[in-house]
Amino acid sequence: MSDAENTSTNRAKPKLIDTFLQLDYRYKVGLVILLVVCGMGARSFATRDMLTTDNAIVQCDIIDVVAEVRGVIEAVKFKDDQQVSAEDIVIKLDSSQYAAELNRARASQELEVAKFTQASNEVELTRIEIDKQLLSAKTDVDSASAILKSTEASIEQAVQELESTKADLGYLKENYENISKLFAQQVTSRNEYTNAKRLYEAKEAMRAALESKIVQTRSQHKSQESKVEDAEKTYSALQESKKKLLENIQAKANEAKASMSFAQAEYDLARINLERTEIRAKRTGYISNRRTS
C-alpha cells in the first residue's frame, strides 16, 4: 500500500468516529444492540452442535458404599459431594459388640490350640513310652531265649559226658570186680584193690551226678520254655496294644485339630467383622446421596 493510501485510511477513521459521535443517542443504542445481536447470532451459529453447562459430569461409575455388618452408626466422616480417597473411612459403626466377640473367639482359639498341643504331645509321649516297653519286652524275649539255648547246650553237654562216663564206668566196674576176686584170693595187693574200688566208685558218683544234672537241667529247660513263651506273648500283646492305643490317642488329636481349625475360622470371621465396622471408600471419587438407617 502506498503512503497516499495509508494517509487516506488514517483520515477516514477519524471521520467515521466523528460521524458516529454526531449521531443521535437513539441511533447509537440501536447500532450497539444490532452489533450485539449479530455477535450473539454468529456465536450461536458457530456453536450450534455443542452442548454446554456450568456444572456437569460427562461420565462416572456409581458405587454404593454399604455396611457388611449390622450395627449402630457411631460416626459419619464425610459430607455430601466430598472427595474421598480409596480406603478412607466414611462411616464408623459401634464396634463394642464385635470387639467382645473377637476377644471371645481369640480366647477360644488359644484354648483349642493348647488342647491340640497337649493331644499331640500325648501321642508322642505315648509312642515313646510304648516303644520303651516294647524294647524291654523284646529284651526279655531275647534274654529268655538265650537262657533257653544255654540250658539246651548244658543238657547236650551233660548227655555227652554221661555217655562217656558210662563207657568208662563199664570198664572200671569190670576191672574192680576182677581185682576184687584176685584180692579175695590174696593174689593182688590191698593198695591195688583200693585204687580200683576208688576209681569205680568215683566214676559211679559222677554218673549219678550227671544224671541228676540232666534231670534238673531238663526241668529248667521246660520252665525256661514257658518263660520264653510268656515273654513272646507279652511282646506281641504290647505290639497290638500299641497299635490300638496310638489309634485312639491319634483320633483324639485329630478331633482337637478339627476343633482348633474351627476356632481359628471363628476368630478370623470375628476379626473381619470387627474390621467391617469401619466402612471405607472402595475407590477415589466424590461421595454423595447420603442415606443412613
PDB file of C-alpha atoms in Angstrom:
ATOM      1  CA  MET A   1       0.000   0.000   0.000  1.00  0.00           C
ATOM      2  CA  SER A   2       1.323   3.454  -0.900  1.00  0.00           C
ATOM      3  CA  ASP A   3       1.874   6.278   1.529  1.00  0.00           C
ATOM      4  CA  ALA A   4      -1.011   8.154  -0.050  1.00  0.00           C
ATOM      5  CA  GLU A   5      -3.408   5.275   0.563  1.00  0.00           C
ATOM      6  CA  ASN A   6      -2.308   4.989   4.231  1.00  0.00           C
ATOM      7  CA  THR A   7      -2.812   8.640   4.728  1.00  0.00           C
ATOM      8  CA  SER A   8      -6.298   8.393   3.180  1.00  0.00           C
ATOM      9  CA  THR A   9      -7.248   5.464   5.517  1.00  0.00           C
ATOM     10  CA  ASN A  10      -5.985   7.230   8.615  1.00  0.00           C
ATOM     11  CA  ARG A  11      -8.018  10.264   7.702  1.00  0.00           C
ATOM     12  CA  ALA A  12     -11.164   8.116   7.105  1.00  0.00           C
ATOM     13  CA  LYS A  13     -11.124   6.618  10.641  1.00  0.00           C
ATOM     14  CA  PRO A  14     -11.484   9.923  12.481  1.00  0.00           C
ATOM     15  CA  LYS A  15     -14.257  10.878  10.074  1.00  0.00           C
ATOM     16  CA  LEU A  16     -16.229   7.638  10.897  1.00  0.00           C
ATOM     17  CA  ILE A  17     -15.765   8.177  14.612  1.00  0.00           C
ATOM     18  CA  ASP A  18     -16.789  11.801  14.294  1.00  0.00           C
ATOM     19  CA  THR A  19     -19.812  10.730  12.284  1.00  0.00           C
ATOM     20  CA  PHE A  20     -20.785   8.135  14.925  1.00  0.00           C
ATOM     21  CA  LEU A  21     -20.397  10.631  17.723  1.00  0.00           C
ATOM     22  CA  GLN A  22     -22.554  13.158  15.900  1.00  0.00           C
ATOM     23  CA  LEU A  23     -25.446  10.647  15.597  1.00  0.00           C
ATOM     24  CA  ASP A  24     -28.447  10.865  17.875  1.00  0.00           C
ATOM     25  CA  TYR A  25     -28.090   8.663  21.020  1.00  0.00           C
ATOM     26  CA  ARG A  26     -31.088   6.561  19.891  1.00  0.00           C
ATOM     27  CA  TYR A  27     -29.244   5.622  16.735  1.00  0.00           C
ATOM     28  CA  LYS A  28     -26.184   4.882  18.814  1.00  0.00           C
ATOM     29  CA  VAL A  29     -28.101   2.489  21.130  1.00  0.00           C
ATOM     30  CA  GLY A  30     -29.792   0.799  18.201  1.00  0.00           C
ATOM     31  CA  LEU A  31     -26.488   0.337  16.421  1.00  0.00           C
ATOM     32  CA  VAL A  32     -24.897  -1.178  19.571  1.00  0.00           C
ATOM     33  CA  ILE A  33     -27.866  -3.555  20.043  1.00  0.00           C
ATOM     34  CA  LEU A  34     -27.651  -4.567  16.404  1.00  0.00           C
ATOM     35  CA  LEU A  35     -23.948  -5.360  16.773  1.00  0.00           C
ATOM     36  CA  VAL A  36     -24.608  -7.370  19.953  1.00  0.00           C
ATOM     37  CA  VAL A  37     -27.449  -9.345  18.311  1.00  0.00           C
ATOM     38  CA  CYS A  38     -25.302 -10.015  15.276  1.00  0.00           C
ATOM     39  CA  GLY A  39     -22.448 -11.195  17.518  1.00  0.00           C
ATOM     40  CA  MET A  40     -24.705 -13.480  19.528  1.00  0.00           C
ATOM     41  CA  GLY A  41     -26.240 -14.898  16.363  1.00  0.00           C
ATOM     42  CA  ALA A  42     -22.824 -15.563  14.907  1.00  0.00           C
ATOM     43  CA  ARG A  43     -21.707 -17.321  18.113  1.00  0.00           C
ATOM     44  CA  SER A  44     -24.906 -19.364  18.276  1.00  0.00           C
ATOM     45  CA  PHE A  45     -24.436 -20.435  14.676  1.00  0.00           C
ATOM     46  CA  ALA A  46     -20.814 -21.364  15.306  1.00  0.00           C
ATOM     47  CA  THR A  47     -21.651 -23.488  18.404  1.00  0.00           C
ATOM     48  CA  ARG A  48     -24.959 -24.942  17.178  1.00  0.00           C
ATOM     49  CA  ASP A  49     -23.631 -28.560  17.562  1.00  0.00           C
ATOM     50  CA  MET A  50     -22.062 -28.056  21.032  1.00  0.00           C
ATOM     51  CA  LEU A  51     -23.690 -28.611  24.468  1.00  0.00           C
ATOM     52  CA  THR A  52     -22.538 -26.503  27.400  1.00  0.00           C
ATOM     53  CA  THR A  53     -23.285 -26.378  31.104  1.00  0.00           C
ATOM     54  CA  ASP A  54     -21.898 -24.693  34.170  1.00  0.00           C
ATOM     55  CA  ASN A  55     -21.773 -27.916  36.316  1.00  0.00           C
ATOM     56  CA  ALA A  56     -21.950 -31.400  34.801  1.00  0.00           C
ATOM     57  CA  ILE A  57     -20.260 -34.808  34.879  1.00  0.00           C
ATOM     58  CA  VAL A  58     -19.880 -36.320  31.456  1.00  0.00           C
ATOM     59  CA  GLN A  59     -19.265 -39.952  32.687  1.00  0.00           C
ATOM     60  CA  CYS A  60     -18.933 -41.649  36.080  1.00  0.00           C
ATOM     61  CA  ASP A  61     -19.061 -45.028  37.839  1.00  0.00           C
ATOM     62  CA  ILE A  62     -21.555 -45.137  40.692  1.00  0.00           C
ATOM     63  CA  ILE A  63     -20.550 -47.428  43.573  1.00  0.00           C
ATOM     64  CA  ASP A  64     -22.754 -47.961  46.608  1.00  0.00           C
ATOM     65  CA  VAL A  65     -21.000 -47.742  49.948  1.00  0.00           C
ATOM     66  CA  VAL A  66     -22.877 -50.131  52.240  1.00  0.00           C
ATOM     67  CA  ALA A  67     -22.224 -51.790  55.580  1.00  0.00           C
ATOM     68  CA  GLU A  68     -21.371 -55.512  55.535  1.00  0.00           C
ATOM     69  CA  VAL A  69     -22.292 -55.999  59.196  1.00  0.00           C
ATOM     70  CA  ARG A  70     -25.175 -54.802  61.318  1.00  0.00           C
ATOM     71  CA  GLY A  71     -24.575 -52.111  63.868  1.00  0.00           C
ATOM     72  CA  VAL A  72     -25.389 -48.685  65.223  1.00  0.00           C
ATOM     73  CA  ILE A  73     -23.759 -45.777  63.388  1.00  0.00           C
ATOM     74  CA  GLU A  74     -21.222 -44.174  65.652  1.00  0.00           C
ATOM     75  CA  ALA A  75     -19.856 -41.512  63.318  1.00  0.00           C
ATOM     76  CA  VAL A  76     -20.302 -40.254  59.744  1.00  0.00           C
ATOM     77  CA  LYS A  77     -16.994 -38.996  58.480  1.00  0.00           C
ATOM     78  CA  PHE A  78     -17.988 -37.312  55.196  1.00  0.00           C
ATOM     79  CA  LYS A  79     -20.256 -34.629  53.764  1.00  0.00           C
ATOM     80  CA  ASP A  80     -22.255 -34.759  50.560  1.00  0.00           C
ATOM     81  CA  ASP A  81     -20.184 -34.142  47.433  1.00  0.00           C
ATOM     82  CA  GLN A  82     -16.950 -34.530  49.410  1.00  0.00           C
ATOM     83  CA  GLN A  83     -13.957 -36.005  47.633  1.00  0.00           C
ATOM     84  CA  VAL A  84     -12.528 -39.121  49.292  1.00  0.00           C
ATOM     85  CA  SER A  85      -9.624 -41.422  48.572  1.00  0.00           C
ATOM     86  CA  ALA A  86      -9.734 -45.195  48.359  1.00  0.00           C
ATOM     87  CA  GLU A  87      -9.763 -46.852  51.822  1.00  0.00           C
ATOM     88  CA  ASP A  88     -10.791 -43.637  53.591  1.00  0.00           C
ATOM     89  CA  ILE A  89     -13.154 -44.338  56.500  1.00  0.00           C
ATOM     90  CA  VAL A  90     -16.524 -42.803  55.655  1.00  0.00           C
ATOM     91  CA  ILE A  91     -18.760 -44.359  58.330  1.00  0.00           C
ATOM     92  CA  LYS A  92     -17.849 -45.835  61.740  1.00  0.00           C
ATOM     93  CA  LEU A  93     -20.184 -48.352  63.385  1.00  0.00           C
ATOM     94  CA  ASP A  94     -20.264 -49.154  67.079  1.00  0.00           C
ATOM     95  CA  SER A  95     -17.633 -51.909  67.384  1.00  0.00           C
ATOM     96  CA  SER A  96     -18.003 -52.858  71.061  1.00  0.00           C
ATOM     97  CA  GLN A  97     -20.031 -55.997  70.337  1.00  0.00           C
ATOM     98  CA  TYR A  98     -17.666 -57.148  67.598  1.00  0.00           C
ATOM     99  CA  ALA A  99     -14.608 -56.396  69.741  1.00  0.00           C
ATOM    100  CA  ALA A 100     -16.070 -58.525  72.542  1.00  0.00           C
ATOM    101  CA  GLU A 101     -16.799 -61.314  70.052  1.00  0.00           C
ATOM    102  CA  LEU A 102     -13.207 -61.112  68.784  1.00  0.00           C
ATOM    103  CA  ASN A 103     -11.859 -61.405  72.335  1.00  0.00           C
ATOM    104  CA  ARG A 104     -14.089 -64.424  72.973  1.00  0.00           C
ATOM    105  CA  ALA A 105     -13.015 -66.040  69.700  1.00  0.00           C
ATOM    106  CA  ARG A 106      -9.355 -65.348  70.487  1.00  0.00           C
ATOM    107  CA  ALA A 107      -9.668 -66.992  73.922  1.00  0.00           C
ATOM    108  CA  SER A 108     -11.441 -69.983  72.397  1.00  0.00           C
ATOM    109  CA  GLN A 109      -8.826 -70.255  69.666  1.00  0.00           C
ATOM    110  CA  GLU A 110      -5.956 -70.141  72.166  1.00  0.00           C
ATOM    111  CA  LEU A 111      -7.681 -72.808  74.291  1.00  0.00           C
ATOM    112  CA  GLU A 112      -8.131 -75.113  71.308  1.00  0.00           C
ATOM    113  CA  VAL A 113      -4.503 -74.589  70.283  1.00  0.00           C
ATOM    114  CA  ALA A 114      -3.431 -75.586  73.797  1.00  0.00           C
ATOM    115  CA  LYS A 115      -5.663 -78.691  73.664  1.00  0.00           C
ATOM    116  CA  PHE A 116      -4.258 -79.695  70.291  1.00  0.00           C
ATOM    117  CA  THR A 117      -0.688 -79.174  71.507  1.00  0.00           C
ATOM    118  CA  GLN A 118      -1.403 -81.307  74.566  1.00  0.00           C
ATOM    119  CA  ALA A 119      -3.021 -84.037  72.448  1.00  0.00           C
ATOM    120  CA  SER A 120      -0.091 -84.033  70.013  1.00  0.00           C
ATOM    121  CA  ASN A 121       2.386 -84.245  72.892  1.00  0.00           C
ATOM    122  CA  GLU A 122       0.389 -87.094  74.411  1.00  0.00           C
ATOM    123  CA  VAL A 123       0.605 -89.010  71.137  1.00  0.00           C
ATOM    124  CA  GLU A 124       4.364 -88.582  71.021  1.00  0.00           C
ATOM    125  CA  LEU A 125       4.883 -89.370  74.722  1.00  0.00           C
ATOM    126  CA  THR A 126       2.674 -92.461  74.458  1.00  0.00           C
ATOM    127  CA  ARG A 127       4.607 -93.650  71.427  1.00  0.00           C
ATOM    128  CA  ILE A 128       7.905 -93.165  73.288  1.00  0.00           C
ATOM    129  CA  GLU A 129       6.612 -94.960  76.396  1.00  0.00           C
ATOM    130  CA  ILE A 130       5.230 -97.907  74.415  1.00  0.00           C
ATOM    131  CA  ASP A 131       8.464 -98.143  72.437  1.00  0.00           C
ATOM    132  CA  LYS A 132      10.334 -98.355  75.738  1.00  0.00           C
ATOM    133  CA  GLN A 133       8.019-101.118  76.930  1.00  0.00           C
ATOM    134  CA  LEU A 134       8.422-102.932  73.623  1.00  0.00           C
ATOM    135  CA  LEU A 135      12.190-102.657  73.842  1.00  0.00           C
ATOM    136  CA  SER A 136      12.110-104.033  77.382  1.00  0.00           C
ATOM    137  CA  ALA A 137       9.775-106.859  76.337  1.00  0.00           C
ATOM    138  CA  LYS A 138      11.970-107.681  73.346  1.00  0.00           C
ATOM    139  CA  THR A 139      14.978-107.728  75.657  1.00  0.00           C
ATOM    140  CA  ASP A 140      13.117-110.172  77.919  1.00  0.00           C
ATOM    141  CA  VAL A 141      12.368-112.385  74.930  1.00  0.00           C
ATOM    142  CA  ASP A 142      15.992-112.322  73.795  1.00  0.00           C
ATOM    143  CA  SER A 143      17.273-112.959  77.318  1.00  0.00           C
ATOM    144  CA  ALA A 144      14.860-115.834  77.918  1.00  0.00           C
ATOM    145  CA  SER A 145      15.706-117.316  74.527  1.00  0.00           C
ATOM    146  CA  ALA A 146      19.433-117.045  75.295  1.00  0.00           C
ATOM    147  CA  ILE A 147      18.970-118.832  78.631  1.00  0.00           C
ATOM    148  CA  LEU A 148      16.885-121.492  76.888  1.00  0.00           C
ATOM    149  CA  LYS A 149      19.654-122.098  74.362  1.00  0.00           C
ATOM    150  CA  SER A 150      22.168-122.218  77.231  1.00  0.00           C
ATOM    151  CA  THR A 151      20.153-124.933  79.041  1.00  0.00           C
ATOM    152  CA  GLU A 152      19.856-126.865  75.801  1.00  0.00           C
ATOM    153  CA  ALA A 153      23.632-126.694  75.393  1.00  0.00           C
ATOM    154  CA  SER A 154      24.092-127.743  79.044  1.00  0.00           C
ATOM    155  CA  ILE A 155      21.802-130.743  78.563  1.00  0.00           C
ATOM    156  CA  GLU A 156      23.609-131.762  75.398  1.00  0.00           C
ATOM    157  CA  GLN A 157      26.992-131.481  77.105  1.00  0.00           C
ATOM    158  CA  ALA A 158      25.790-133.392  80.183  1.00  0.00           C
ATOM    159  CA  VAL A 159      24.384-136.177  77.995  1.00  0.00           C
ATOM    160  CA  GLN A 160      27.702-136.493  76.156  1.00  0.00           C
ATOM    161  CA  GLU A 161      29.590-136.554  79.455  1.00  0.00           C
ATOM    162  CA  LEU A 162      27.162-139.159  80.798  1.00  0.00           C
ATOM    163  CA  GLU A 163      27.684-141.411  77.797  1.00  0.00           C
ATOM    164  CA  SER A 164      31.458-141.108  78.170  1.00  0.00           C
ATOM    165  CA  THR A 165      31.171-141.751  81.921  1.00  0.00           C
ATOM    166  CA  LYS A 166      29.039-144.842  81.352  1.00  0.00           C
ATOM    167  CA  ALA A 167      31.587-146.166  78.889  1.00  0.00           C
ATOM    168  CA  ASP A 168      34.391-145.647  81.423  1.00  0.00           C
ATOM    169  CA  LEU A 169      32.198-146.978  84.206  1.00  0.00           C
ATOM    170  CA  GLY A 170      31.752-150.333  82.415  1.00  0.00           C
ATOM    171  CA  TYR A 171      35.480-150.787  82.191  1.00  0.00           C
ATOM    172  CA  LEU A 172      36.122-149.641  85.761  1.00  0.00           C
ATOM    173  CA  LYS A 173      33.353-151.880  87.113  1.00  0.00           C
ATOM    174  CA  GLU A 174      34.733-154.915  85.305  1.00  0.00           C
ATOM    175  CA  ASN A 175      38.246-154.052  86.479  1.00  0.00           C
ATOM    176  CA  TYR A 176      37.071-153.598  90.042  1.00  0.00           C
ATOM    177  CA  GLU A 177      35.216-156.916  90.055  1.00  0.00           C
ATOM    178  CA  ASN A 178      38.278-158.756  88.720  1.00  0.00           C
ATOM    179  CA  ILE A 179      40.630-157.142  91.219  1.00  0.00           C
ATOM    180  CA  SER A 180      38.143-157.901  93.999  1.00  0.00           C
ATOM    181  CA  LYS A 181      38.270-161.605  93.125  1.00  0.00           C
ATOM    182  CA  LEU A 182      42.054-161.557  92.998  1.00  0.00           C
ATOM    183  CA  PHE A 183      42.201-159.691  96.291  1.00  0.00           C
ATOM    184  CA  ALA A 184      39.901-162.269  97.870  1.00  0.00           C
ATOM    185  CA  GLN A 185      42.303-164.958  96.675  1.00  0.00           C
ATOM    186  CA  GLN A 186      45.155-162.815  98.054  1.00  0.00           C
ATOM    187  CA  VAL A 187      46.716-162.677  94.630  1.00  0.00           C
ATOM    188  CA  THR A 188      46.791-158.863  94.443  1.00  0.00           C
ATOM    189  CA  SER A 189      47.650-156.224  96.972  1.00  0.00           C
ATOM    190  CA  ARG A 190      45.228-154.226  99.065  1.00  0.00           C
ATOM    191  CA  ASN A 191      46.548-150.998  97.548  1.00  0.00           C
ATOM    192  CA  GLU A 192      45.651-152.113  94.033  1.00  0.00           C
ATOM    193  CA  TYR A 193      42.251-153.240  95.270  1.00  0.00           C
ATOM    194  CA  THR A 194      41.688-149.894  96.987  1.00  0.00           C
ATOM    195  CA  ASN A 195      42.632-147.904  93.905  1.00  0.00           C
ATOM    196  CA  ALA A 196      40.326-149.948  91.646  1.00  0.00           C
ATOM    197  CA  LYS A 197      37.479-149.543  94.107  1.00  0.00           C
ATOM    198  CA  ARG A 198      38.076-145.773  94.458  1.00  0.00           C
ATOM    199  CA  LEU A 199      38.121-145.220  90.677  1.00  0.00           C
ATOM    200  CA  TYR A 200      34.969-147.261  90.201  1.00  0.00           C
ATOM    201  CA  GLU A 201      33.058-145.528  92.991  1.00  0.00           C
ATOM    202  CA  ALA A 202      34.167-142.044  91.794  1.00  0.00           C
ATOM    203  CA  LYS A 203      33.016-142.778  88.255  1.00  0.00           C
ATOM    204  CA  GLU A 204      29.737-144.145  89.603  1.00  0.00           C
ATOM    205  CA  ALA A 205      29.241-140.975  91.642  1.00  0.00           C
ATOM    206  CA  MET A 206      29.983-138.923  88.506  1.00  0.00           C
ATOM    207  CA  ARG A 207      27.371-140.891  86.587  1.00  0.00           C
ATOM    208  CA  ALA A 208      24.773-140.270  89.271  1.00  0.00           C
ATOM    209  CA  ALA A 209      25.663-136.574  89.395  1.00  0.00           C
ATOM    210  CA  LEU A 210      25.415-136.249  85.613  1.00  0.00           C
ATOM    211  CA  GLU A 211      22.047-137.992  85.511  1.00  0.00           C
ATOM    212  CA  SER A 212      20.794-135.700  88.302  1.00  0.00           C
ATOM    213  CA  LYS A 213      22.156-132.693  86.471  1.00  0.00           C
ATOM    214  CA  ILE A 214      20.440-133.743  83.262  1.00  0.00           C
ATOM    215  CA  VAL A 215      17.123-134.196  85.052  1.00  0.00           C
ATOM    216  CA  GLN A 216      17.461-130.829  86.768  1.00  0.00           C
ATOM    217  CA  THR A 217      18.611-129.027  83.591  1.00  0.00           C
ATOM    218  CA  ARG A 218      15.726-130.529  81.600  1.00  0.00           C
ATOM    219  CA  SER A 219      13.344-129.251  84.259  1.00  0.00           C
ATOM    220  CA  GLN A 220      14.940-125.808  83.976  1.00  0.00           C
ATOM    221  CA  HIS A 221      14.690-126.068  80.198  1.00  0.00           C
ATOM    222  CA  LYS A 222      10.971-126.774  80.397  1.00  0.00           C
ATOM    223  CA  SER A 223      10.500-123.856  82.778  1.00  0.00           C
ATOM    224  CA  GLN A 224      12.578-121.625  80.513  1.00  0.00           C
ATOM    225  CA  GLU A 225      10.448-122.611  77.522  1.00  0.00           C
ATOM    226  CA  SER A 226       7.424-121.311  79.446  1.00  0.00           C
ATOM    227  CA  LYS A 227       9.272-118.082  80.205  1.00  0.00           C
ATOM    228  CA  VAL A 228      10.162-117.622  76.538  1.00  0.00           C
ATOM    229  CA  GLU A 229       6.552-118.269  75.558  1.00  0.00           C
ATOM    230  CA  ASP A 230       5.271-115.790  78.157  1.00  0.00           C
ATOM    231  CA  ALA A 231       7.827-113.157  77.068  1.00  0.00           C
ATOM    232  CA  GLU A 232       6.820-113.570  73.416  1.00  0.00           C
ATOM    233  CA  LYS A 233       3.119-113.293  74.332  1.00  0.00           C
ATOM    234  CA  THR A 234       3.832-110.132  76.319  1.00  0.00           C
ATOM    235  CA  TYR A 235       5.778-108.666  73.419  1.00  0.00           C
ATOM    236  CA  SER A 236       3.021-109.497  70.913  1.00  0.00           C
ATOM    237  CA  ALA A 237       0.349-108.093  73.245  1.00  0.00           C
ATOM    238  CA  LEU A 238       2.313-104.841  73.585  1.00  0.00           C
ATOM    239  CA  GLN A 239       2.620-104.572  69.820  1.00  0.00           C
ATOM    240  CA  GLU A 240      -1.132-104.999  69.423  1.00  0.00           C
ATOM    241  CA  SER A 241      -1.961-102.626  72.273  1.00  0.00           C
ATOM    242  CA  LYS A 242       0.445-100.056  70.852  1.00  0.00           C
ATOM    243  CA  LYS A 243      -1.465-100.029  67.586  1.00  0.00           C
ATOM    244  CA  LYS A 244      -4.881 -99.672  69.237  1.00  0.00           C
ATOM    245  CA  LEU A 245      -3.724 -97.170  71.848  1.00  0.00           C
ATOM    246  CA  LEU A 246      -1.996 -94.962  69.301  1.00  0.00           C
ATOM    247  CA  GLU A 247      -5.074 -95.114  67.040  1.00  0.00           C
ATOM    248  CA  ASN A 248      -7.295 -93.931  69.921  1.00  0.00           C
ATOM    249  CA  ILE A 249      -4.933 -91.163  71.007  1.00  0.00           C
ATOM    250  CA  GLN A 250      -4.370 -90.073  67.402  1.00  0.00           C
ATOM    251  CA  ALA A 251      -8.135 -89.903  66.905  1.00  0.00           C
ATOM    252  CA  LYS A 252      -8.361 -87.555  69.906  1.00  0.00           C
ATOM    253  CA  ALA A 253      -5.529 -85.463  68.473  1.00  0.00           C
ATOM    254  CA  ASN A 254      -7.360 -85.266  65.131  1.00  0.00           C
ATOM    255  CA  GLU A 255     -10.534 -84.129  66.921  1.00  0.00           C
ATOM    256  CA  ALA A 256      -8.508 -81.489  68.758  1.00  0.00           C
ATOM    257  CA  LYS A 257      -7.034 -80.342  65.442  1.00  0.00           C
ATOM    258  CA  ALA A 258     -10.500 -80.049  63.892  1.00  0.00           C
ATOM    259  CA  SER A 259     -11.717 -78.036  66.892  1.00  0.00           C
ATOM    260  CA  MET A 260      -8.644 -75.807  66.623  1.00  0.00           C
ATOM    261  CA  SER A 261      -9.311 -75.196  62.914  1.00  0.00           C
ATOM    262  CA  PHE A 262     -12.956 -74.336  63.651  1.00  0.00           C
ATOM    263  CA  ALA A 263     -11.906 -71.956  66.433  1.00  0.00           C
ATOM    264  CA  GLN A 264      -9.388 -70.349  64.067  1.00  0.00           C
ATOM    265  CA  ALA A 265     -12.133 -69.846  61.472  1.00  0.00           C
ATOM    266  CA  GLU A 266     -14.388 -68.226  64.091  1.00  0.00           C
ATOM    267  CA  TYR A 267     -11.529 -65.963  65.154  1.00  0.00           C
ATOM    268  CA  ASP A 268     -10.817 -64.925  61.556  1.00  0.00           C
ATOM    269  CA  LEU A 269     -14.511 -64.174  60.981  1.00  0.00           C
ATOM    270  CA  ALA A 270     -14.716 -62.132  64.200  1.00  0.00           C
ATOM    271  CA  ARG A 271     -11.620 -60.170  63.184  1.00  0.00           C
ATOM    272  CA  ILE A 272     -13.074 -59.461  59.719  1.00  0.00           C
ATOM    273  CA  ASN A 273     -16.418 -58.392  61.207  1.00  0.00           C
ATOM    274  CA  LEU A 274     -14.612 -56.001  63.545  1.00  0.00           C
ATOM    275  CA  GLU A 275     -12.735 -54.515  60.587  1.00  0.00           C
ATOM    276  CA  ARG A 276     -16.040 -54.135  58.736  1.00  0.00           C
ATOM    277  CA  THR A 277     -17.335 -51.742  61.394  1.00  0.00           C
ATOM    278  CA  GLU A 278     -15.136 -49.182  59.636  1.00  0.00           C
ATOM    279  CA  ILE A 279     -16.860 -48.667  56.286  1.00  0.00           C
ATOM    280  CA  ARG A 280     -14.286 -47.468  53.756  1.00  0.00           C
ATOM    281  CA  ALA A 281     -14.463 -45.907  50.308  1.00  0.00           C
ATOM    282  CA  LYS A 282     -13.817 -48.512  47.658  1.00  0.00           C
ATOM    283  CA  ARG A 283     -12.079 -46.087  45.316  1.00  0.00           C
ATOM    284  CA  THR A 284     -11.139 -42.438  44.981  1.00  0.00           C
ATOM    285  CA  GLY A 285     -14.025 -40.132  43.988  1.00  0.00           C
ATOM    286  CA  TYR A 286     -16.872 -37.981  45.246  1.00  0.00           C
ATOM    287  CA  ILE A 287     -19.325 -39.298  47.796  1.00  0.00           C
ATOM    288  CA  SER A 288     -22.901 -38.005  47.914  1.00  0.00           C
ATOM    289  CA  ASN A 289     -26.530 -39.021  48.208  1.00  0.00           C
ATOM    290  CA  ARG A 290     -26.037 -39.876  51.859  1.00  0.00           C
ATOM    291  CA  ARG A 291     -28.734 -42.171  53.229  1.00  0.00           C
ATOM    292  CA  THR A 292     -28.146 -43.857  56.574  1.00  0.00           C
ATOM    293  CA  SER A 293     -30.517 -46.005  58.565  1.00  0.00           C
TER     294      SER A 293
END
